[in-house]
PDB file of C-alpha atoms in Angstrom:
ATOM      1  CA  MET M   1      50.972  82.152  70.960  1.00  0.00           C
ATOM      2  CA  ASN M   2      48.053  82.221  68.585  1.00  0.00           C
ATOM      3  CA  GLY M   3      46.102  85.542  68.277  1.00  0.00           C
ATOM      4  CA  THR M   4      42.860  83.744  69.139  1.00  0.00           C
ATOM      5  CA  GLN M   5      44.274  82.868  72.628  1.00  0.00           C
ATOM      6  CA  LEU M   6      45.014  86.469  73.481  1.00  0.00           C
ATOM      7  CA  ALA M   7      42.767  88.843  75.288  1.00  0.00           C
ATOM      8  CA  TRP M   8      42.419  91.777  72.901  1.00  0.00           C
ATOM      9  CA  PHE M   9      41.484  95.250  74.154  1.00  0.00           C
ATOM     10  CA  LYS M  10      40.141  98.078  71.964  1.00  0.00           C
ATOM     11  CA  SER M  11      41.306 101.605  72.197  1.00  0.00           C
ATOM     12  CA  SER M  12      39.164 103.926  74.261  1.00  0.00           C
ATOM     13  CA  TYR M  13      39.285 106.267  71.283  1.00  0.00           C
ATOM     14  CA  SER M  14      37.573 103.741  68.973  1.00  0.00           C
ATOM     15  CA  GLY M  15      34.355 104.800  67.262  1.00  0.00           C
ATOM     16  CA  MET M  16      30.973 103.611  68.376  1.00  0.00           C
ATOM     17  CA  ALA M  17      30.689 101.243  65.450  1.00  0.00           C
ATOM     18  CA  GLY M  18      33.676  99.258  66.655  1.00  0.00           C
ATOM     19  CA  ASP M  19      35.035  98.476  63.190  1.00  0.00           C
ATOM     20  CA  ASN M  20      37.693 101.152  62.928  1.00  0.00           C
ATOM     21  CA  CYS M  21      39.731 100.315  66.036  1.00  0.00           C
ATOM     22  CA  VAL M  22      43.211  99.733  67.273  1.00  0.00           C
ATOM     23  CA  GLU M  23      43.369  96.613  69.480  1.00  0.00           C
ATOM     24  CA  VAL M  24      46.174  95.565  71.832  1.00  0.00           C
ATOM     25  CA  ALA M  25      47.015  92.285  73.572  1.00  0.00           C
ATOM     26  CA  PHE M  26      49.905  91.505  75.831  1.00  0.00           C
ATOM     27  CA  THR M  27      51.932  88.616  77.127  1.00  0.00           C
ATOM     28  CA  GLU M  28      54.640  88.587  79.708  1.00  0.00           C
ATOM     29  CA  GLN M  29      57.239  89.581  77.198  1.00  0.00           C
ATOM     30  CA  THR M  30      55.392  91.347  74.280  1.00  0.00           C
ATOM     31  CA  PHE M  31      52.649  93.677  73.204  1.00  0.00           C
ATOM     32  CA  ARG M  32      50.689  92.925  70.082  1.00  0.00           C
ATOM     33  CA  VAL M  33      48.867  95.642  68.091  1.00  0.00           C
ATOM     34  CA  LYS M  34      46.359  95.126  65.281  1.00  0.00           C
ATOM     35  CA  GLY M  35      43.656  97.010  63.392  1.00  0.00           C
ATOM     36  CA  SER M  36      40.113  95.612  63.682  1.00  0.00           C
ATOM     37  CA  LYS M  37      39.586  95.785  59.859  1.00  0.00           C
ATOM     38  CA  GLU M  38      42.831  93.902  59.105  1.00  0.00           C
ATOM     39  CA  VAL M  39      41.643  90.418  60.156  1.00  0.00           C
ATOM     40  CA  MET M  40      43.964  88.600  57.780  1.00  0.00           C
ATOM     41  CA  ARG M  41      47.082  90.537  58.715  1.00  0.00           C
ATOM     42  CA  ARG M  42      49.392  89.420  61.511  1.00  0.00           C
ATOM     43  CA  PRO M  43      49.519  91.692  64.567  1.00  0.00           C
ATOM     44  CA  PHE M  44      52.528  93.922  64.987  1.00  0.00           C
ATOM     45  CA  THR M  45      54.659  92.697  67.906  1.00  0.00           C
ATOM     46  CA  MET M  46      56.942  94.737  70.129  1.00  0.00           C
ATOM     47  CA  SER M  47      58.759  94.293  73.393  1.00  0.00           C
ATOM     48  CA  ARG M  48      57.403  95.756  76.663  1.00  0.00           C
ATOM     49  CA  ASN M  49      60.246  98.334  76.501  1.00  0.00           C
ATOM     50  CA  GLY M  50      59.290  99.205  72.909  1.00  0.00           C
ATOM     51  CA  TRP M  51      55.639  99.646  74.011  1.00  0.00           C
ATOM     52  CA  SER M  52      56.669 101.946  76.835  1.00  0.00           C
ATOM     53  CA  GLN M  53      58.712 104.072  74.445  1.00  0.00           C
ATOM     54  CA  PHE M  54      55.821 104.151  71.969  1.00  0.00           C
ATOM     55  CA  VAL M  55      53.311 105.240  74.598  1.00  0.00           C
ATOM     56  CA  ALA M  56      55.720 107.888  75.911  1.00  0.00           C
ATOM     57  CA  PHE M  57      56.216 109.207  72.374  1.00  0.00           C
ATOM     58  CA  LEU M  58      52.459 109.569  71.951  1.00  0.00           C
ATOM     59  CA  GLY M  59      52.203 111.485  75.205  1.00  0.00           C
ATOM     60  CA  ASP M  60      54.807 114.030  74.217  1.00  0.00           C
ATOM     61  CA  ASP M  61      52.320 116.343  72.473  1.00  0.00           C
TER      62      ASP M  61
END
């Protein structure tokens, strides 16, 4: 699936300027993550299980 066909969501922690953001899009099987400034770089892709583990790790503070 091409990145232009995905619905990208910006992090709620993004700055007001909107240019220093983490964006996430998801399909039935994967989550895609990219930085707003890195328009030429391919998004990082992970499984739904990988995403769940990543979010759980972030919440372990």
